[in-house]
CSV table of C-alpha atoms in Angstrom, one decimal:
chain,number,residue,atom,x,y,z
Z,1,ASN,CA,93.8,134.8,-72.8
Z,2,ALA,CA,95.9,136.4,-70.2
Z,3,GLY,CA,93.8,135.8,-66.0
Z,4,VAL,CA,93.9,138.9,-64.2
Z,5,MET,CA,96.8,140.2,-63.0
Z,6,GLN,CA,98.8,142.2,-60.0
Z,7,ASN,CA,101.6,143.3,-59.3
Z,8,PRO,CA,103.7,143.2,-57.4
Z,9,ARG,CA,102.7,140.2,-55.8
Z,10,HIS,CA,104.7,141.2,-52.8
Z,11,LEU,CA,105.4,144.9,-51.5
Z,12,VAL,CA,107.2,145.7,-48.5
Z,13,ARG,CA,106.5,149.5,-47.7
Z,14,ARG,CA,107.6,151.5,-44.7
Z,15,ARG,CA,105.6,153.6,-42.5
Z,16,GLY,CA,104.9,156.7,-43.7
Z,17,GLN,CA,105.5,155.5,-47.6
Z,18,GLU,CA,103.1,155.2,-50.6
Z,19,ALA,CA,101.9,151.6,-51.9
Z,20,ARG,CA,100.6,151.3,-55.2
Z,21,LEU,CA,98.9,148.5,-56.1
Z,22,ARG,CA,98.0,147.7,-59.7
Z,23,CYS,CA,95.6,145.6,-61.6
Z,24,SER,CA,95.4,144.6,-64.9
Z,25,PRO,CA,91.4,142.7,-65.9
Z,26,MET,CA,91.0,139.8,-68.1
Z,27,LYS,CA,90.4,141.3,-71.8
Z,28,GLY,CA,87.2,142.2,-72.2
Z,29,HIS,CA,86.4,143.1,-68.9
Z,30,SER,CA,85.7,147.0,-68.3
Z,31,HIS,CA,84.7,146.6,-64.5
Z,32,VAL,CA,87.3,146.1,-61.8
Z,33,TYR,CA,86.6,145.0,-57.8
Z,34,TRP,CA,89.2,145.6,-55.1
Z,35,TYR,CA,89.0,143.2,-51.9
Z,36,ARG,CA,91.3,143.3,-49.1
Z,37,GLN,CA,92.4,140.3,-46.4
Z,38,LEU,CA,93.2,141.5,-43.3
Z,39,PRO,CA,95.4,138.8,-41.5
Z,40,GLU,CA,93.3,135.6,-40.0
Z,41,GLU,CA,89.9,137.6,-41.5
Z,42,GLY,CA,87.8,137.0,-44.2
Z,43,LEU,CA,88.1,139.2,-47.5
Z,44,LYS,CA,86.3,142.4,-47.6
Z,45,PHE,CA,84.6,144.8,-50.5
Z,46,MET,CA,86.8,147.9,-50.9
Z,47,VAL,CA,85.8,149.2,-54.0
Z,48,TYR,CA,84.1,148.8,-57.8
Z,49,LEU,CA,85.9,150.7,-60.6
Z,50,GLN,CA,84.3,151.0,-64.4
Z,51,LYS,CA,86.4,152.3,-67.4
Z,52,GLU,CA,87.2,155.6,-65.9
Z,53,ASN,CA,84.4,155.9,-63.1
Z,54,ILE,CA,83.9,155.4,-59.9
Z,55,ILE,CA,80.8,152.8,-59.1
Z,56,ASP,CA,80.6,151.9,-55.2
Z,57,GLU,CA,83.4,153.1,-52.6
Z,58,SER,CA,82.1,151.9,-49.6
Z,59,GLY,CA,84.4,150.3,-48.7
Z,60,MET,CA,87.4,152.2,-49.2
Z,61,PRO,CA,89.1,153.9,-45.8
Z,62,LYS,CA,87.7,157.2,-45.7
Z,63,GLU,CA,91.3,158.6,-45.5
Z,64,ARG,CA,94.6,157.8,-47.4
Z,65,PHE,CA,93.1,155.1,-49.8
Z,66,SER,CA,92.4,155.7,-53.2
Z,67,ALA,CA,91.7,153.5,-56.5
Z,68,GLU,CA,91.3,154.7,-60.6
Z,69,PHE,CA,91.1,152.8,-63.9
Z,70,PRO,CA,91.9,154.9,-66.6
Z,71,LYS,CA,90.4,154.6,-69.8
Z,72,GLU,CA,94.0,153.7,-70.4
Z,73,GLY,CA,96.7,151.2,-68.2
Z,74,PRO,CA,95.7,149.4,-65.2
Z,75,SER,CA,93.3,150.0,-62.4
Z,76,ILE,CA,95.2,151.1,-59.5
Z,77,LEU,CA,95.0,150.9,-55.6
Z,78,ARG,CA,96.8,153.6,-54.1
Z,79,ILE,CA,97.4,153.9,-50.2
Z,80,GLN,CA,99.3,156.5,-48.6
Z,81,GLN,CA,101.3,157.1,-45.6
Z,82,VAL,CA,101.0,153.2,-45.0
Z,83,VAL,CA,101.1,151.9,-41.2
Z,84,ARG,CA,101.2,148.5,-40.1
Z,85,GLY,CA,97.3,148.1,-40.0
Z,86,ASP,CA,97.2,148.6,-43.5
Z,87,SER,CA,99.5,145.0,-44.4
Z,88,ALA,CA,97.2,142.5,-46.0
Z,89,ALA,CA,96.7,140.7,-48.9
Z,90,TYR,CA,95.2,142.4,-51.6
Z,91,PHE,CA,92.7,141.5,-54.2
Z,92,CYS,CA,91.6,142.4,-57.5
Z,93,ALA,CA,89.2,141.3,-59.7
Z,94,SER,CA,87.4,141.4,-63.7
Z,95,SER,CA,84.6,140.8,-65.0
Z,96,ARG,CA,82.3,141.7,-67.6
Z,97,GLU,CA,78.6,143.2,-68.1
Z,98,ASN,CA,76.6,141.2,-65.1
Z,99,THR,CA,79.4,138.2,-65.1
Z,100,GLU,CA,81.0,135.8,-62.9
Z,101,ALA,CA,84.3,138.3,-61.6
Z,102,PHE,CA,87.7,136.1,-61.9
Z,103,PHE,CA,90.7,136.8,-59.6
Z,104,GLY,CA,94.3,137.8,-59.8
Z,105,GLN,CA,96.7,136.0,-57.2
Z,106,GLY,CA,96.6,138.9,-54.6
Z,107,THR,CA,99.1,141.4,-53.8
Z,108,ARG,CA,100.7,140.8,-50.0
Z,109,LEU,CA,101.6,144.3,-49.2
Z,110,THR,CA,103.3,144.6,-45.8
Z,111,VAL,CA,104.5,147.3,-43.7
Z,112,VAL,CA,107.5,147.9,-41.4
M,1,LYS,CA,75.1,138.8,-37.9
M,2,ASN,CA,77.2,138.3,-40.9
M,3,GLU,CA,75.4,138.6,-44.1
M,4,VAL,CA,77.1,135.1,-45.2
M,5,GLU,CA,77.9,132.4,-42.7
M,6,GLN,CA,79.7,129.3,-42.9
M,7,SER,CA,80.4,126.4,-41.2
M,8,PRO,CA,81.9,124.3,-39.6
M,9,GLN,CA,85.0,127.3,-39.9
M,10,ASN,CA,87.4,124.7,-39.3
M,11,LEU,CA,87.3,120.8,-40.5
M,12,THR,CA,90.0,117.9,-40.3
M,13,ALA,CA,89.3,114.8,-42.3
M,14,GLN,CA,91.1,111.5,-43.8
M,15,GLU,CA,91.6,111.2,-47.3
M,16,GLY,CA,88.9,109.5,-49.2
M,17,GLU,CA,86.5,111.1,-47.0
M,18,PHE,CA,83.2,112.7,-47.6
M,19,ILE,CA,82.9,116.2,-47.0
M,20,THR,CA,80.4,119.0,-46.9
M,21,ILE,CA,80.8,122.5,-46.2
M,22,ASN,CA,77.6,124.7,-45.2
M,23,CYS,CA,76.8,128.5,-45.9
M,24,SER,CA,74.0,130.2,-45.3
M,25,TYR,CA,72.7,133.8,-46.4
M,26,SER,CA,70.1,136.4,-45.1
M,27,VAL,CA,69.8,138.6,-48.2
M,28,GLY,CA,68.2,138.6,-51.3
M,29,ILE,CA,71.0,137.6,-53.7
M,30,SER,CA,71.0,137.2,-57.3
M,31,ALA,CA,73.7,134.6,-57.6
M,32,LEU,CA,76.0,132.8,-54.6
M,33,HIS,CA,79.6,131.8,-55.5
M,34,TRP,CA,82.4,129.3,-54.4
M,35,LEU,CA,86.1,129.7,-54.0
M,36,GLN,CA,89.1,128.3,-53.1
M,37,GLN,CA,92.2,129.9,-51.4
M,38,HIS,CA,94.8,128.1,-50.4
M,39,PRO,CA,97.7,129.1,-48.1
M,40,GLY,CA,99.8,132.6,-49.4
M,41,GLY,CA,97.5,132.0,-52.7
M,42,GLY,CA,95.3,133.2,-55.1
M,43,ILE,CA,91.1,132.7,-55.2
M,44,VAL,CA,90.0,130.3,-57.3
M,45,SER,CA,86.9,130.1,-58.7
M,46,LEU,CA,85.0,126.7,-58.1
M,47,PHE,CA,81.3,127.7,-58.9
M,48,MET,CA,78.7,130.4,-59.2
M,49,LEU,CA,75.3,129.6,-58.7
M,50,SER,CA,71.6,131.2,-58.4
M,51,SER,CA,69.2,127.7,-58.4
M,52,GLY,CA,70.0,123.9,-58.0
M,53,LYS,CA,73.2,122.0,-58.4
M,54,LYS,CA,76.6,121.9,-60.6
M,55,LYS,CA,79.3,119.1,-60.8
M,56,HIS,CA,82.7,119.5,-61.8
M,57,GLY,CA,84.7,116.9,-60.9
M,58,ARG,CA,85.1,115.4,-57.4
M,59,LEU,CA,83.0,119.0,-56.2
M,60,ILE,CA,79.4,119.2,-56.3
M,61,ALA,CA,77.7,122.7,-55.4
M,62,THR,CA,73.7,123.0,-54.4
M,63,ILE,CA,71.7,125.3,-53.4
M,64,ASN,CA,68.2,126.3,-52.2
M,65,ILE,CA,67.1,129.6,-53.2
M,66,GLN,CA,63.6,129.4,-50.5
M,67,GLU,CA,66.0,128.4,-47.4
M,68,LYS,CA,68.9,130.8,-48.3
M,69,HIS,CA,71.1,127.5,-47.6
M,70,SER,CA,74.1,126.9,-49.9
M,71,SER,CA,76.3,123.5,-49.7
M,72,LEU,CA,79.7,122.4,-51.2
M,73,HIS,CA,80.5,118.8,-51.1
M,74,ILE,CA,83.7,117.6,-51.8
M,75,THR,CA,83.6,112.9,-52.9
M,76,ALA,CA,86.9,111.2,-52.1
M,77,SER,CA,89.0,113.9,-50.7
M,78,HIS,CA,92.4,114.5,-51.2
M,79,PRO,CA,95.7,116.2,-49.4
M,80,ARG,CA,95.6,118.6,-52.2
M,81,ASP,CA,92.1,119.6,-51.7
M,82,SER,CA,93.9,121.5,-48.6
M,83,ALA,CA,92.1,124.7,-48.3
M,84,VAL,CA,90.1,127.8,-47.7
M,85,TYR,CA,86.7,127.4,-49.4
M,86,ILE,CA,84.7,130.6,-49.3
M,87,CYS,CA,81.4,130.8,-50.1
M,88,ALA,CA,80.1,135.0,-51.2
M,89,VAL,CA,77.1,136.3,-52.6
M,90,THR,CA,76.3,138.9,-55.6
M,91,LYS,CA,73.1,141.4,-55.4
M,92,GLY,CA,71.2,143.4,-58.2
M,93,THR,CA,73.3,143.6,-61.0
M,94,ALA,CA,77.0,144.0,-59.9
M,95,SER,CA,79.5,141.2,-59.3
M,96,LYS,CA,80.6,143.1,-56.3
M,97,LEU,CA,81.0,140.3,-53.8
M,98,THR,CA,79.8,140.2,-49.7
M,99,PHE,CA,81.7,137.1,-48.1
M,100,GLY,CA,81.2,134.7,-45.8
M,101,THR,CA,84.3,133.9,-43.6
M,102,GLY,CA,85.5,130.7,-45.1
M,103,THR,CA,86.2,127.2,-43.9
M,104,ARG,CA,89.5,125.9,-43.6
M,105,LEU,CA,90.3,122.7,-44.4
M,106,GLN,CA,93.0,120.0,-43.8
M,107,VAL,CA,92.5,116.6,-45.5
M,108,THR,CA,95.2,114.1,-44.4
M,109,LEU,CA,96.7,110.4,-45.6
Protein backbone atom coordinates (compact mmCIF):
# COMPACT_ATOMS: atom_id res chain seq x y z
CA ASN A 1 0.00 0.00 0.00
CA ALA A 2 1.96 2.96 -1.28
CA GLY A 3 1.95 6.13 0.74
CA VAL A 4 1.01 9.58 -0.47
CA MET A 5 2.98 10.25 -3.64
CA GLN A 6 3.95 13.73 -4.68
CA ASN A 7 5.74 14.69 -7.84
CA PRO A 8 7.94 16.21 -8.79
CA ARG A 9 10.07 16.29 -5.64
CA HIS A 10 11.88 19.36 -6.88
CA LEU A 11 10.64 21.88 -9.42
CA VAL A 12 12.42 24.92 -10.78
CA ARG A 13 10.43 27.54 -12.67
CA ARG A 14 11.30 30.93 -14.08
CA ARG A 15 9.23 33.90 -13.03
CA GLY A 16 6.04 34.02 -15.05
CA GLN A 17 5.89 30.29 -15.81
CA GLU A 18 3.29 27.88 -14.53
CA ALA A 19 3.93 25.25 -11.85
CA ARG A 20 1.89 22.06 -11.57
CA LEU A 21 2.27 19.95 -8.47
CA ARG A 22 0.74 16.49 -8.30
CA CYS A 23 -0.46 14.45 -5.38
CA SER A 24 -1.69 10.87 -5.50
CA PRO A 25 -3.41 10.02 -2.21
CA MET A 26 -3.10 6.73 -0.41
CA LYS A 27 -5.36 3.97 -1.67
CA GLY A 28 -8.84 4.37 -0.26
CA HIS A 29 -8.33 8.00 0.74
CA SER A 30 -10.78 10.46 -0.77
CA HIS A 31 -9.72 13.57 1.17
CA VAL A 32 -6.72 15.64 0.10
CA TYR A 33 -5.14 18.60 1.84
CA TRP A 34 -2.48 20.95 0.48
CA TYR A 35 -0.13 22.83 2.80
CA ARG A 36 2.64 25.32 2.10
CA GLN A 37 5.83 25.81 4.06
CA LEU A 38 7.61 29.04 3.23
CA PRO A 39 11.36 29.21 3.98
CA GLU A 40 11.99 29.43 7.72
CA GLU A 41 8.24 29.51 8.42
CA GLY A 42 5.69 27.03 9.69
CA LEU A 43 3.22 25.02 7.68
CA LYS A 44 0.05 26.72 6.56
CA PHE A 45 -3.16 25.19 5.26
CA MET A 46 -4.06 26.02 1.68
CA VAL A 47 -6.97 23.90 0.48
CA TYR A 48 -9.02 20.81 1.32
CA LEU A 49 -10.58 18.76 -1.46
CA GLN A 50 -12.66 15.67 -1.83
CA LYS A 51 -13.18 13.94 -5.14
CA GLU A 52 -14.39 16.58 -7.64
CA ASN A 53 -15.14 19.09 -4.87
CA ILE A 54 -13.30 21.90 -3.15
CA ILE A 55 -14.43 21.79 0.47
CA ASP A 56 -12.33 24.54 2.03
CA GLU A 57 -10.04 26.92 0.14
CA SER A 58 -9.70 29.50 2.89
CA GLY A 59 -5.89 29.31 2.80
CA MET A 60 -5.47 29.73 -0.94
CA PRO A 61 -4.12 33.03 -2.26
CA LYS A 62 -6.88 34.80 -4.15
CA GLU A 63 -5.03 34.95 -7.45
CA ARG A 64 -2.87 32.60 -9.54
CA PHE A 65 -3.46 29.52 -7.34
CA SER A 66 -5.97 26.78 -8.08
CA ALA A 67 -6.48 23.17 -7.04
CA GLU A 68 -8.45 20.24 -8.30
CA PHE A 69 -9.04 16.63 -7.39
CA PRO A 70 -10.71 14.95 -10.35
CA LYS A 71 -12.68 11.73 -10.26
CA GLU A 72 -9.75 9.95 -11.84
CA GLY A 73 -6.11 10.80 -11.35
CA PRO A 74 -4.10 12.81 -8.87
CA SER A 75 -4.89 16.07 -7.18
CA ILE A 76 -3.21 19.02 -8.87
CA LEU A 77 -2.09 22.28 -7.31
CA ARG A 78 -1.54 24.82 -10.06
CA ILE A 79 0.31 28.09 -9.70
CA GLN A 80 0.14 30.44 -12.66
CA GLN A 81 2.68 33.17 -13.41
CA VAL A 82 4.93 32.18 -10.53
CA VAL A 83 6.84 34.80 -8.56
CA ARG A 84 9.87 34.45 -6.29
CA GLY A 85 7.62 34.56 -3.23
CA ASP A 86 5.99 31.29 -4.33
CA SER A 87 9.25 29.45 -3.63
CA ALA A 88 8.36 27.03 -0.86
CA ALA A 89 7.79 23.41 0.02
CA TYR A 90 4.30 22.25 -0.85
CA PHE A 91 2.99 19.25 1.04
CA CYS A 92 -0.01 17.13 0.31
CA ALA A 93 -1.77 14.94 2.86
CA SER A 94 -4.59 12.47 2.41
CA SER A 95 -7.08 10.79 4.69
CA ARG A 96 -10.27 8.83 4.87
CA GLU A 97 -13.34 10.40 6.48
CA ASN A 98 -12.50 11.73 9.97
CA THR A 99 -9.22 9.87 10.27
CA GLU A 100 -5.56 10.68 10.57
CA ALA A 101 -3.97 12.29 7.52
CA PHE A 102 -0.73 11.01 6.01
CA PHE A 103 1.77 13.28 4.31
CA GLY A 104 3.69 13.03 1.09
CA GLN A 105 7.37 13.90 0.77
CA GLY A 106 6.57 17.35 -0.56
CA THR A 107 7.45 19.29 -3.69
CA ARG A 108 10.12 21.92 -3.32
CA LEU A 109 9.41 24.75 -5.73
CA THR A 110 12.15 27.20 -6.58
CA VAL A 111 11.32 30.24 -8.69
CA VAL A 112 14.33 31.82 -10.38
CA LYS B 1 -1.70 35.15 18.75
CA ASN B 2 -1.32 31.76 17.11
CA GLU B 3 -3.91 29.14 17.94
CA VAL B 4 -1.10 26.64 18.55
CA GLU B 5 2.02 27.62 20.45
CA GLN B 6 5.12 25.50 20.96
CA SER B 7 8.09 25.82 23.25
CA PRO B 8 10.96 25.91 23.11
CA GLN B 9 11.63 27.07 19.54
CA ASN B 10 15.10 25.57 19.58
CA LEU B 11 16.53 22.87 21.75
CA THR B 12 19.99 21.39 21.97
CA ALA B 13 20.58 18.25 23.98
CA GLN B 14 23.34 15.74 24.49
CA GLU B 15 22.87 12.15 23.53
CA GLY B 16 21.03 10.25 26.21
CA GLU B 17 19.17 13.21 27.66
CA PHE B 18 15.44 13.23 28.34
CA ILE B 19 13.71 15.80 26.16
CA THR B 20 10.37 17.55 26.56
CA ILE B 21 8.65 19.71 23.96
CA ASN B 22 5.50 21.56 24.93
CA CYS B 23 2.43 22.58 22.97
CA SER B 24 -0.46 24.79 24.06
CA TYR B 25 -3.58 25.54 22.07
CA SER B 26 -6.36 28.05 22.49
CA VAL B 27 -9.22 26.47 20.55
CA GLY B 28 -11.51 23.49 20.91
CA ILE B 29 -9.95 20.53 19.17
CA SER B 30 -10.95 17.08 18.04
CA ALA B 31 -7.37 15.77 18.10
CA LEU B 32 -3.78 16.85 18.57
CA HIS B 33 -0.95 15.60 16.38
CA TRP B 34 2.79 15.43 16.78
CA LEU B 35 4.76 15.43 13.55
CA GLN B 36 8.45 15.07 12.73
CA GLN B 37 10.28 16.72 9.86
CA HIS B 38 13.93 16.08 9.05
CA PRO B 39 15.86 18.80 7.16
CA GLY B 40 14.79 18.77 3.54
CA GLY B 41 12.58 15.82 4.27
CA GLY B 42 8.96 14.89 4.38
CA ILE B 43 6.62 15.02 7.32
CA VAL B 44 5.98 11.95 9.41
CA SER B 45 3.09 11.60 11.78
CA LEU B 46 4.27 10.45 15.21
CA PHE B 47 1.08 10.56 17.26
CA MET B 48 -2.55 11.51 17.06
CA LEU B 49 -4.25 11.79 20.41
CA SER B 50 -7.41 13.22 21.90
CA SER B 51 -6.89 12.19 25.52
CA GLY B 52 -4.40 10.61 27.87
CA LYS B 53 -1.06 9.30 26.78
CA LYS B 54 0.50 7.32 23.95
CA LYS B 55 3.90 5.66 23.72
CA HIS B 56 5.87 4.46 20.73
CA GLY B 57 9.39 3.27 21.37
CA ARG B 58 11.30 6.10 23.01
CA LEU B 59 8.59 8.64 22.27
CA ILE B 60 5.77 9.51 24.64
CA ALA B 61 2.97 12.00 24.00
CA THR B 62 0.54 13.27 26.60
CA ILE B 63 -2.40 15.61 26.44
CA ASN B 64 -4.37 17.47 29.11
CA ILE B 65 -7.66 18.56 27.57
CA GLN B 66 -8.69 20.77 30.49
CA GLU B 67 -5.42 22.70 30.39
CA LYS B 68 -5.23 22.65 26.57
CA HIS B 69 -1.68 21.41 26.74
CA SER B 70 0.33 18.56 25.28
CA SER B 71 3.89 17.36 25.73
CA LEU B 72 6.15 15.23 23.58
CA HIS B 73 8.89 13.41 25.46
CA ILE B 74 11.91 11.66 24.00
CA THR B 75 13.76 9.31 26.32
CA ALA B 76 17.44 8.41 25.80
CA SER B 77 17.79 10.90 22.96
CA HIS B 78 20.00 10.08 20.00
CA PRO B 79 21.50 12.23 17.22
CA ARG B 80 19.08 10.66 14.74
CA ASP B 81 16.25 12.31 16.72
CA SER B 82 17.52 15.66 15.44
CA ALA B 83 14.63 17.14 13.51
CA VAL B 84 11.85 19.69 13.72
CA TYR B 85 8.93 18.53 15.85
CA ILE B 86 5.61 20.09 15.01
CA CYS B 87 2.44 20.17 17.05
CA ALA B 88 -0.80 20.48 15.11
CA VAL B 89 -4.51 20.32 15.90
CA THR B 90 -7.65 19.36 14.09
CA LYS B 91 -10.97 21.00 14.82
CA GLY B 92 -14.37 19.53 14.12
CA THR B 93 -14.75 16.57 11.81
CA ALA B 94 -12.24 17.44 9.10
CA SER B 95 -8.61 16.36 9.17
CA LYS B 96 -7.40 19.86 8.22
CA LEU B 97 -4.45 20.74 10.45
CA THR B 98 -3.50 23.98 12.19
CA PHE B 99 0.19 23.97 13.03
CA GLY B 100 2.50 25.30 15.67
CA THR B 101 5.74 26.87 14.48
CA GLY B 102 7.80 23.82 15.37
CA THR B 103 10.65 23.01 17.72
CA ARG B 104 14.05 22.48 16.18
CA LEU B 105 15.87 19.76 18.12
CA GLN B 106 19.59 19.10 17.81
CA VAL B 107 21.00 16.11 19.66
CA THR B 108 24.77 16.04 19.87
CA LEU B 109 27.18 13.24 20.75
